[in-house]
Coordinates of C-alpha atoms and ligand atoms in Angstrom, one line a residue:
X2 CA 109.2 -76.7 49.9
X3 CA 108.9 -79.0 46.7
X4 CA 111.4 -81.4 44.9
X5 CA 109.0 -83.5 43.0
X6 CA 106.4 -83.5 40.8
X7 CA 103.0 -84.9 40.1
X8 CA 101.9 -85.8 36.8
X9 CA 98.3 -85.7 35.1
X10 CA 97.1 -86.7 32.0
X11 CA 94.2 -85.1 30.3
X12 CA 93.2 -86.0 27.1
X13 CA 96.8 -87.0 26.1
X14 CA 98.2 -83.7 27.1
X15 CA 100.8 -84.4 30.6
X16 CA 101.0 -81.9 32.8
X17 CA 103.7 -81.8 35.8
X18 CA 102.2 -80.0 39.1
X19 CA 104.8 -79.4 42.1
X20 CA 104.3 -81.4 45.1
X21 CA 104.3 -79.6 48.2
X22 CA 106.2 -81.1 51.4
X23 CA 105.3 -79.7 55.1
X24 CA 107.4 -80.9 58.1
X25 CA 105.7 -83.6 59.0
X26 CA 102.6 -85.5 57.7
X27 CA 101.2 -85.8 54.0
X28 CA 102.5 -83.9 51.1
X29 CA 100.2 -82.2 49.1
X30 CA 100.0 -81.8 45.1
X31 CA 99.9 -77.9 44.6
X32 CA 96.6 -77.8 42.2
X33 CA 96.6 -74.0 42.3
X34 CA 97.2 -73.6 38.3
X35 CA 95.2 -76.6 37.1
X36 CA 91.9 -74.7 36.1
X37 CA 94.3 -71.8 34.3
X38 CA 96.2 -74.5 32.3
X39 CA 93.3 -77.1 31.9
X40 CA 89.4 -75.9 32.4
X41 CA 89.2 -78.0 34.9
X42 CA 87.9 -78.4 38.6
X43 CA 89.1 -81.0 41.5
X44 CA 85.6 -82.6 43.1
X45 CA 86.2 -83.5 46.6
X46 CA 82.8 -83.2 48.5
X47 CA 83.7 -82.5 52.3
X48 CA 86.9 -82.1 51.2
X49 CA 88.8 -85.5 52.7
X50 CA 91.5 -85.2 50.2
X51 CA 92.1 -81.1 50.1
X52 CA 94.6 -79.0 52.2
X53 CA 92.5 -75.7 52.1
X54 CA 95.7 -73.5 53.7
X55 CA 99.3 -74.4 55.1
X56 CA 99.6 -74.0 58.9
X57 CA 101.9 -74.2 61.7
X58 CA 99.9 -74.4 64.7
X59 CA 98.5 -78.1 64.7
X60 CA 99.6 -81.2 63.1
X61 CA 97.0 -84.9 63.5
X62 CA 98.3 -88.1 62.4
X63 CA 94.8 -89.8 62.5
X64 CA 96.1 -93.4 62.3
X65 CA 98.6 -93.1 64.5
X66 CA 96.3 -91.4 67.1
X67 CA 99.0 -88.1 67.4
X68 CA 97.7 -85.0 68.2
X69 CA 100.4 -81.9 68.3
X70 CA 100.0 -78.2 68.9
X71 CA 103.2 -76.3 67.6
X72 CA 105.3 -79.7 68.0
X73 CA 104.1 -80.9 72.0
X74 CA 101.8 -83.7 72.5
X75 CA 98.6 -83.4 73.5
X76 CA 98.9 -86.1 76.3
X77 CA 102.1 -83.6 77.9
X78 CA 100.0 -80.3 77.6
X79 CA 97.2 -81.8 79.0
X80 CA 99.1 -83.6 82.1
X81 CA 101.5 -80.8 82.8
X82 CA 100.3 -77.1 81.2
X83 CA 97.4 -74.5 81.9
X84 CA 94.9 -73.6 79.6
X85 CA 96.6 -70.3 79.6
X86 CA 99.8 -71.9 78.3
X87 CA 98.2 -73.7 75.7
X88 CA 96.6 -70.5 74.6
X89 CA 99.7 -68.3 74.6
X90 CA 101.7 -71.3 72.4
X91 CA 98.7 -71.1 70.1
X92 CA 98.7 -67.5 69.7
X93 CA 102.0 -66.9 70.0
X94 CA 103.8 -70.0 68.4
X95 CA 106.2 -71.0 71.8
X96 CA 105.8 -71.8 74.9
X97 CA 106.4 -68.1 76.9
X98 CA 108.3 -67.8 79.8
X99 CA 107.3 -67.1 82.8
X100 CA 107.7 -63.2 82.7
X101 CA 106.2 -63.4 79.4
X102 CA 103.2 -65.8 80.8
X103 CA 102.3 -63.5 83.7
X104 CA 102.0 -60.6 81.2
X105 CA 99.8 -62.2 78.9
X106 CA 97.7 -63.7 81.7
X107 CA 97.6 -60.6 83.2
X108 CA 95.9 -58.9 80.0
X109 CA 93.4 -61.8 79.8
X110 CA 92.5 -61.2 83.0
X111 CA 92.0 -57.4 82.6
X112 CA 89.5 -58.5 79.2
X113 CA 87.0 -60.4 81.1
X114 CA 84.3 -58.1 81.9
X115 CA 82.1 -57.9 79.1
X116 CA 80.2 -54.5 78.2
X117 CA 77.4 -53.6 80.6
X118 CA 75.3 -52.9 77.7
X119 CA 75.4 -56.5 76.5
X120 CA 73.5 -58.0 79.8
X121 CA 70.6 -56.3 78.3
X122 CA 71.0 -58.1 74.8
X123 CA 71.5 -61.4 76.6
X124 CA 67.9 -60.8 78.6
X125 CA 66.3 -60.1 75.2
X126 CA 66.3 -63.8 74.9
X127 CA 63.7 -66.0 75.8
X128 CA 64.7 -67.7 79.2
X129 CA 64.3 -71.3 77.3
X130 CA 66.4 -70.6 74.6
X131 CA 69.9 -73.3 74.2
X132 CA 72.3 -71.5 75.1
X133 CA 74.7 -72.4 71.9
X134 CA 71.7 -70.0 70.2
X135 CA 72.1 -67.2 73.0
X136 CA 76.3 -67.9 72.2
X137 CA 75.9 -67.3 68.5
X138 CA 74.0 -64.1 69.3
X139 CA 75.7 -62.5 72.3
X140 CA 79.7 -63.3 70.3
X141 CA 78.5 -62.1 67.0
X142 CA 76.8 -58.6 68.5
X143 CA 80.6 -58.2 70.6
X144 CA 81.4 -56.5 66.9
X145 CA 78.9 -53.9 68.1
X146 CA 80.2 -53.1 71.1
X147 CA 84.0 -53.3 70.2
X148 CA 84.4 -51.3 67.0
X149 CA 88.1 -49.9 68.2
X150 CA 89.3 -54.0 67.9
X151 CA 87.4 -54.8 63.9
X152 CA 90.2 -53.1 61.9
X153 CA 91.1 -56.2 60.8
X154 CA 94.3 -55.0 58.6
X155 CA 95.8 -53.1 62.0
X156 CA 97.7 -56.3 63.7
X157 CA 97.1 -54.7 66.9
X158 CA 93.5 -54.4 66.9
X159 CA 93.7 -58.0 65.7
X160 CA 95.6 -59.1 69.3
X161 CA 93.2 -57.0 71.2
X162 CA 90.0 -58.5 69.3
X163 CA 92.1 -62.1 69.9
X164 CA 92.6 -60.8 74.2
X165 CA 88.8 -59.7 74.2
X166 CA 87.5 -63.3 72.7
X167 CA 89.6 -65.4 75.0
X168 CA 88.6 -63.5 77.8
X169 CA 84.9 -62.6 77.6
X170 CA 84.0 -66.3 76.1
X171 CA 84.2 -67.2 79.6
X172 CA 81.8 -64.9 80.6
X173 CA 79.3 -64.7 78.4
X174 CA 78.8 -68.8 78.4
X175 CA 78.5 -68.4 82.6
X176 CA 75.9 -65.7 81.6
X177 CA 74.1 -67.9 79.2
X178 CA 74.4 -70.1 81.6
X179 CA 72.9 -68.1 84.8
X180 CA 70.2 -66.7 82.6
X181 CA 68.6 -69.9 81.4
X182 CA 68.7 -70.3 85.7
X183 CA 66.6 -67.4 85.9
X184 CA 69.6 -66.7 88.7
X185 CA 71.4 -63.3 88.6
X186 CA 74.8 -63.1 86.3
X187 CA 78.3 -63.2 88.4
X188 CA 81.0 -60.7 87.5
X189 CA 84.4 -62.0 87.1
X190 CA 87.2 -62.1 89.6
X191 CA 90.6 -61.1 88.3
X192 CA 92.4 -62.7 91.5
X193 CA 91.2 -66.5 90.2
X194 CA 92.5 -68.4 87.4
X195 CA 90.9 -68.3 84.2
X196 CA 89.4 -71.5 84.7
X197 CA 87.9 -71.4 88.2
X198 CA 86.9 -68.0 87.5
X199 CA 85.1 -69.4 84.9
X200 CA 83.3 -72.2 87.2
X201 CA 82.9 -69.8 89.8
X202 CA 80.7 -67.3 87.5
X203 CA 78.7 -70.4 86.6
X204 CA 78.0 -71.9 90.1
X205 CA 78.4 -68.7 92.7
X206 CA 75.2 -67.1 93.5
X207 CA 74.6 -63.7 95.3
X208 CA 73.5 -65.1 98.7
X209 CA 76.4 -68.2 98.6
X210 CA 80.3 -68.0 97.6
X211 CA 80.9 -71.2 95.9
X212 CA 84.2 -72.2 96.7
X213 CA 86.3 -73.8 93.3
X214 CA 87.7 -77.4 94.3
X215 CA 91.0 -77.4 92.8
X216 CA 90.8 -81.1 91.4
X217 CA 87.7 -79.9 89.9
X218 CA 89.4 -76.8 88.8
X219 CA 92.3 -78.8 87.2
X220 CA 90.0 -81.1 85.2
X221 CA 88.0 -78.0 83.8
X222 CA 91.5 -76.9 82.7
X223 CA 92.2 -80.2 81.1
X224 CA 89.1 -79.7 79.2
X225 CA 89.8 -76.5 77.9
X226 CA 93.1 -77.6 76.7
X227 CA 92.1 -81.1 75.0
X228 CA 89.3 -79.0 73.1
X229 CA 92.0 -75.9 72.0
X230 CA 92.5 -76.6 68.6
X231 CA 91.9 -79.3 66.3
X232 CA 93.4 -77.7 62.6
X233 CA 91.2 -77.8 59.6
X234 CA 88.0 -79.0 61.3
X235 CA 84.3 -78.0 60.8
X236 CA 83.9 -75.2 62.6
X237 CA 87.4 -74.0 62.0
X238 CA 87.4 -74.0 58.3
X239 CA 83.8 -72.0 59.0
X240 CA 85.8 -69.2 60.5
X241 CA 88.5 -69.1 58.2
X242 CA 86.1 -68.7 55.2
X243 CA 84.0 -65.9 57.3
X244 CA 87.1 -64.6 57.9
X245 CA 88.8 -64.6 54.1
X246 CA 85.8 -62.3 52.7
X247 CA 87.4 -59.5 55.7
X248 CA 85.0 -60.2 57.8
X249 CA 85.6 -58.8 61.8
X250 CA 86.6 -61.4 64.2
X251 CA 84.0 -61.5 66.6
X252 CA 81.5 -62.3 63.4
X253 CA 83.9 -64.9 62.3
X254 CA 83.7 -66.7 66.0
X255 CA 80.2 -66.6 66.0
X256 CA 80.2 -67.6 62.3
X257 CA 82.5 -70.8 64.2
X258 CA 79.7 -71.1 67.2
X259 CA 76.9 -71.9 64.6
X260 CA 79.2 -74.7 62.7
X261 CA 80.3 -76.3 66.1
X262 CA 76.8 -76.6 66.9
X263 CA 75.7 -79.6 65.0
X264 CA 75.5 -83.2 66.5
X265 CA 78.2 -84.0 63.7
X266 CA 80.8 -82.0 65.5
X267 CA 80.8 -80.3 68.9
X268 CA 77.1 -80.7 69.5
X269 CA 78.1 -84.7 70.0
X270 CA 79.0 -84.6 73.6
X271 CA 75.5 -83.8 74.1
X272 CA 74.1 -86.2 71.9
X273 CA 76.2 -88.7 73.7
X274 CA 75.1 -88.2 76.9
X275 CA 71.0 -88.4 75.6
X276 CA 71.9 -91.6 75.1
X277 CA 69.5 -93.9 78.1
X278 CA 71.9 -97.0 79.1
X279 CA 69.0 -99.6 78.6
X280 CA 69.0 -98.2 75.2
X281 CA 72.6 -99.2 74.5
X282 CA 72.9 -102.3 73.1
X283 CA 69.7 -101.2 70.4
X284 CA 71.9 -98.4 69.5
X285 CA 74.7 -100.6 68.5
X286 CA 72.5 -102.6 66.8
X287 CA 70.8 -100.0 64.8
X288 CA 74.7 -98.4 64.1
X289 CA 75.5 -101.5 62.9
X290 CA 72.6 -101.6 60.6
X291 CA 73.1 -100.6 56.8
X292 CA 69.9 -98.9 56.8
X293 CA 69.4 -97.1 59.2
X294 CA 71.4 -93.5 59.5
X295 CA 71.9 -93.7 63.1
X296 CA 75.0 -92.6 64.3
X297 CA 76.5 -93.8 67.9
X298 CA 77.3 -90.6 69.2
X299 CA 81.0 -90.4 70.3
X300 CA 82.4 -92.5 67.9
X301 CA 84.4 -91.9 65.2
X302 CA 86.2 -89.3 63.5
X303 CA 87.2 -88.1 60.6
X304 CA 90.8 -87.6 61.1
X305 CA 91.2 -90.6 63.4
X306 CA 91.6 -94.1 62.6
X307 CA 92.4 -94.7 65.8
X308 CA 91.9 -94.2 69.2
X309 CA 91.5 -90.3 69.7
X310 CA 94.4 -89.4 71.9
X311 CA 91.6 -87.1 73.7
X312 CA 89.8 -89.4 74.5
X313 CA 92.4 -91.3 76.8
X314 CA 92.8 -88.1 78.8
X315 CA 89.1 -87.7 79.4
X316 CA 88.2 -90.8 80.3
X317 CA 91.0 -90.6 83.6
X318 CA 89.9 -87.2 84.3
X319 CA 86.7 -88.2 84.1
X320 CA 87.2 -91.1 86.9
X321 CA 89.1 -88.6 89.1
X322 CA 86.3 -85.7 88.9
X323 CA 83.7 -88.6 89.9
X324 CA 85.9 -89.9 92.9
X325 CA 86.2 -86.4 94.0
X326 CA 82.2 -85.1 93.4
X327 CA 81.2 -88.7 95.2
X328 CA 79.5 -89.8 92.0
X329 CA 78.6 -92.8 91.3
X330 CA 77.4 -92.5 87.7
X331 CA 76.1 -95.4 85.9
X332 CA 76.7 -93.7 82.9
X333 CA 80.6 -94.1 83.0
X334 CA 80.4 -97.9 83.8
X335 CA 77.7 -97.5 81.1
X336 CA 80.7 -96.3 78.8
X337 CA 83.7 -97.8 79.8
X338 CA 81.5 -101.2 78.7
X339 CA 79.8 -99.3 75.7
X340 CA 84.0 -98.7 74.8
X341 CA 84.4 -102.2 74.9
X342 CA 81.8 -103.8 72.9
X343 CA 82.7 -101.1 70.0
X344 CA 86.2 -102.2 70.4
X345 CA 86.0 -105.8 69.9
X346 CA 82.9 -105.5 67.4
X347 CA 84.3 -106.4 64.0
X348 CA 82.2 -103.4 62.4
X349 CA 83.3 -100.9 64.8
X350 CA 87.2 -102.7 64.4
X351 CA 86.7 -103.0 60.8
X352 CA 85.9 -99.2 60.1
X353 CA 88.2 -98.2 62.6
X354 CA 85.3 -96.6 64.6
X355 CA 87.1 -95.2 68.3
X356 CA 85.6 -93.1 70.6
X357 CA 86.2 -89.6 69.9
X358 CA 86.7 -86.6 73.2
X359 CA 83.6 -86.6 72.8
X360 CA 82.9 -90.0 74.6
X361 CA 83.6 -88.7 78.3
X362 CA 84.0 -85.6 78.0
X363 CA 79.8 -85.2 78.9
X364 CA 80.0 -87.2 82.1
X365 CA 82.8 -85.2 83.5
X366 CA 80.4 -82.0 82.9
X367 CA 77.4 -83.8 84.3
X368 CA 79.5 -84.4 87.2
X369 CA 80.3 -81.1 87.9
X370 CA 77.1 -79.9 88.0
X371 CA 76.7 -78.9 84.3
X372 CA 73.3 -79.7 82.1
X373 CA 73.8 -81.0 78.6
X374 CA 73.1 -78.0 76.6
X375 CA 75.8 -76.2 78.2
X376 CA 78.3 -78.8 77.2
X377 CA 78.8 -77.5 73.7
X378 CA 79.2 -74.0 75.1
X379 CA 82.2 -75.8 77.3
X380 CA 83.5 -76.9 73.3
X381 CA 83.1 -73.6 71.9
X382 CA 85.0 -71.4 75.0
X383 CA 88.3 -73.6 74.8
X384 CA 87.9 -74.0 70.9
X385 CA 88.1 -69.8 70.7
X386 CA 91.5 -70.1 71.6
X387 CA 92.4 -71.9 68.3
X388 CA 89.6 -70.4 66.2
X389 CA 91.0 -67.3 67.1
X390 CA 94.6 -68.3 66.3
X391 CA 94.2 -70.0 63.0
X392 CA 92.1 -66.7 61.9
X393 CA 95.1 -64.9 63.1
X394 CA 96.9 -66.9 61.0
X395 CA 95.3 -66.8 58.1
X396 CA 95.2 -62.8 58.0
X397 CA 98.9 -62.7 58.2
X398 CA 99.6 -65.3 55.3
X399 CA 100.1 -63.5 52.1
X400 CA 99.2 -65.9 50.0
X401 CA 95.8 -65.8 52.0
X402 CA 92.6 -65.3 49.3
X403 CA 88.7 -64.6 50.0
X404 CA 87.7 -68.9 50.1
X405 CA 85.7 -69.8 47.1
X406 CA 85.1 -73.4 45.7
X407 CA 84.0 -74.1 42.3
X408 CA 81.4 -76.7 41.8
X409 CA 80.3 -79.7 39.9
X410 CA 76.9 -78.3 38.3
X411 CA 74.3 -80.4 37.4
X412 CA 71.6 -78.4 36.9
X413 CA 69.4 -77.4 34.2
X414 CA 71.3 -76.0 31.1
X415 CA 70.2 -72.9 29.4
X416 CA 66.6 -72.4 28.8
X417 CA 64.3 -69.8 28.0
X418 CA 61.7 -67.7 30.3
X419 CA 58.0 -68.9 30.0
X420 CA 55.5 -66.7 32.0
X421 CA 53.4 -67.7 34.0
X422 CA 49.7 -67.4 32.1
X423 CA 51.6 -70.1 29.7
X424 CA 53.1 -73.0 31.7
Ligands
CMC19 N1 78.3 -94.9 64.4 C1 78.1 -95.9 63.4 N2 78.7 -95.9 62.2 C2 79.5 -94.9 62.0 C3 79.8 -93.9 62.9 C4 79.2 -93.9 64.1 N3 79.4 -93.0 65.1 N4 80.7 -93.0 62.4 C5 81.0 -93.5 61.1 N5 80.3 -94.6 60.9 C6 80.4 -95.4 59.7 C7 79.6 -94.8 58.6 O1 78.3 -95.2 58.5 C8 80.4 -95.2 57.3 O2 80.0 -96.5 57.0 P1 80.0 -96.9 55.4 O3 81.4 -96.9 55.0 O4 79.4 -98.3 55.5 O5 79.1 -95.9 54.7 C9 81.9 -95.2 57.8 O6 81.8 -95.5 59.3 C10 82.7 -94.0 57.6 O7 81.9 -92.9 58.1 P2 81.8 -91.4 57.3 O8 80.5 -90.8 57.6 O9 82.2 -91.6 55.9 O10 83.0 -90.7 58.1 P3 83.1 -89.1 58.2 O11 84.6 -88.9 58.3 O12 82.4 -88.4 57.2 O13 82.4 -88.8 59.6 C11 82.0 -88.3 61.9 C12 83.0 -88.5 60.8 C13 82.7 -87.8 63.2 C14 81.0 -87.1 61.4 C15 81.2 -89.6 62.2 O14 82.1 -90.6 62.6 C16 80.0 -89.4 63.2 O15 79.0 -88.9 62.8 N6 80.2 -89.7 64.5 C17 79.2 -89.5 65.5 C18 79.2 -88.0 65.9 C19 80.4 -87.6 66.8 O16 80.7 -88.3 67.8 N7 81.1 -86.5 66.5 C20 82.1 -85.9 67.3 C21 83.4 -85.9 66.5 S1 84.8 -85.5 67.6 C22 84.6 -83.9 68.2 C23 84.7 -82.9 67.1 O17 85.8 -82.6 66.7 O18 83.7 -82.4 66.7

């Protein structure tokens, strides 16, 4: 894995460090002796320039706008896979066959009723509450009603937690969902897909079948699969540090829930859509402005420097879901023309500022029928997929270790006690 070196000077002493070659992408200088053989730290606040793990399950190429999970492009899974598929090849590390498909869809399937017990929990909330709080809640107290799947050193207790979390995410977000309704929660039906199960629990109610368009159905899907797994993001990296102390899985998920949250990462789509169109062109003024801390909300990435290949999926589903609901959203005119200010602005062009999946992602959900607060929910039931599978991941690396940065202190140094009668 390494046939060169790196070299560092400190104070006149060189040092060589190994430099670390994956398949594709950046290589990395391996840093893992430098505070034994030197005394010192790396700094790297929000770590741009660190690789916190190796993994095989998703490589970004941020300037060249490349997204792949296990090797396939994001643009081919999206146009011609399932959700399910995208899960297995996470979890699993191929793409299964059919046989093998039908089996693992099968056990998915048979994991999507969630613990009667739990409906109570969920009604202990108050009926305003968001529901990303009511999702932190209801995924992290699944380690209280699942204690035969937190043996996290038993591999197959780990698959079953992994089958459970796929399969009752849907669930409990239609719950969250229905209860913020005040409208009774749907059980799920094993004889629909995952995905339209998953629409039907959110829009069927007792007295009227609701009837899952396919197109609709399909573009839920493509959802799902453009939010599966994004490697060492936010939220991600929050689960894999839960998870490194030995934590159980469904406490790492909901550890993942709370991260995702913010407006910084999955709680943008939301943001996005609170933006009023008469407002636009003052919020790309006040983005644009130096002083002000105002971020335009579906722009811009960390990883990309260039359009997010997400993006360009969402924004034809979302014309296709809008043709097929009859909507004739401003907000999507709204965008398409926000997209093309920020395109040709020179600040937008000259920090290489695209829209993220973020951008459409919240009109296609507003289409369908969906309120804003539930579009992060959306985020966090196709992100389990790959929270799941990098935390999988990480348990079975043997080089894995509890995560634990150092820190640049700055504080006082030391000093004596003075009680309080004499300060
Ligand atoms: N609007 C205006 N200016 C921006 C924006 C934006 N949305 N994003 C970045 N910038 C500017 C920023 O002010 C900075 O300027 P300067 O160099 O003069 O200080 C420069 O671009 C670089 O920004 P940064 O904050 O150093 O970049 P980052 O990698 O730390 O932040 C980000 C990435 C996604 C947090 C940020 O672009 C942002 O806040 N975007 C809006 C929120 C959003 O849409 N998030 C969804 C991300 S995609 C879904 C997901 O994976 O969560």
């Amino acid at each position: 894995m390494s046939d060169s070196k790196a070299k560092l000077t400190i104070d006149g002493k060189e040092l060589d460090y190994s430099i670390l070659n994956g398949s594709v992408g950046p290589r990395v200088i391996d840093i893992r002796k430098l505070y034994a053989t030197t005394g010192l730290f790396t700094y790297d606040p929000g770590f741009t320039s660190t690789a916190s793990c190796d993994s095989a399950l998703t490589y970004i190429d941020g300037d060249a706008g490349v997204l792949l999970h296990r090797g396939y492009p994001i643009s081919q899974l999206a146009e011609q896979s399932t959700f399910m598929e995208v899960a297995y090849l996470l979890l699993r590390g191929e793409l299964p066959t059919r046989e093998e498909f039908t089996k693992f869809e099968n056990t998915i399937t048979r994991h999507t009723m969630v613990h009667e017990q739990l409906t109570a929990f969920l009604r202990g909330f108050r009926r305003d509450a968001h529901p990303m709080s009511v999702m932190c809640g209801v995924v992290g107290a699944l380690s209280a009603f699942y204690h035969d799947s937190t043996d996290i050193t038993d591999p197959y207790q780990r698959m079953v937690a992994s089958h459970r979390l796929v399969a009752k995410m849907p669930t409990l977000a239609a719950m969250a969902y229905k209860y913020s309704l005040g409208q009774p929660f749907v059980y799920p039906r094993n004889d629909l897909s995952y995905t339209a199960n998953f629409l039907r629990m959110c829009f069927s109610v007792p007295a009227e079948d609701y009837v899952v368009d396919p197109v609709l159905e399909r573009a839920m899907d493509k959802i799902f699969i453009l939010h599966a797994d994004h490697e060492q993001n936010a939220s991600t990296s929050t689960v894999r540090l839960a998870g490194s102390s030995g934590a159980n899985p469904f406490a790492c998920i909901a550890a993942g829930i709370a991260c995702l949250w913010g407006p910084a990462h999955g709680g943008a789509n939301e943001a996005a859509l609170n933006m009023p169109p008469e407002r636009i062109p003052a919020y790309i003024a006040r983005a644009k402005n130096k002083d002000d801390p105002f971020r335009l909300m579906g722009f811009g990435h960390r990883v990309y420097k260039n359009y997010d290949p997400r993006a360009k999926v969402m924004q034809a589903t979302a014309k296709e879901v809008l043709e097929v609901m009859g909507v004739d959203d401003p907000i999507f005119d709204v965008a398409r023309e926000l997209e093309q200010i920020a395109l040709h602005d020179d600040y937008f062009v000259e920090k290489k500022l695209y829209p993220n999946v973020d951008f459409y992602s919240g009109i296609i959900l507003s289409a369908m029928g969906f309120p804003t607060d539930m579009f992060t929910v959306l985020f966090a039931l196709a992100r389990t997929v790959g929270w799941v599978a990098q935390w999988n991941e990480m348990i079975s690396d043997p080089e894995q270790k509890i995560g634990r940065p150092r820190q640049l202190y700055t504080g006082p140094t030391q000093r004596d006690y003075v009680p309080i009668g004499q300060r």
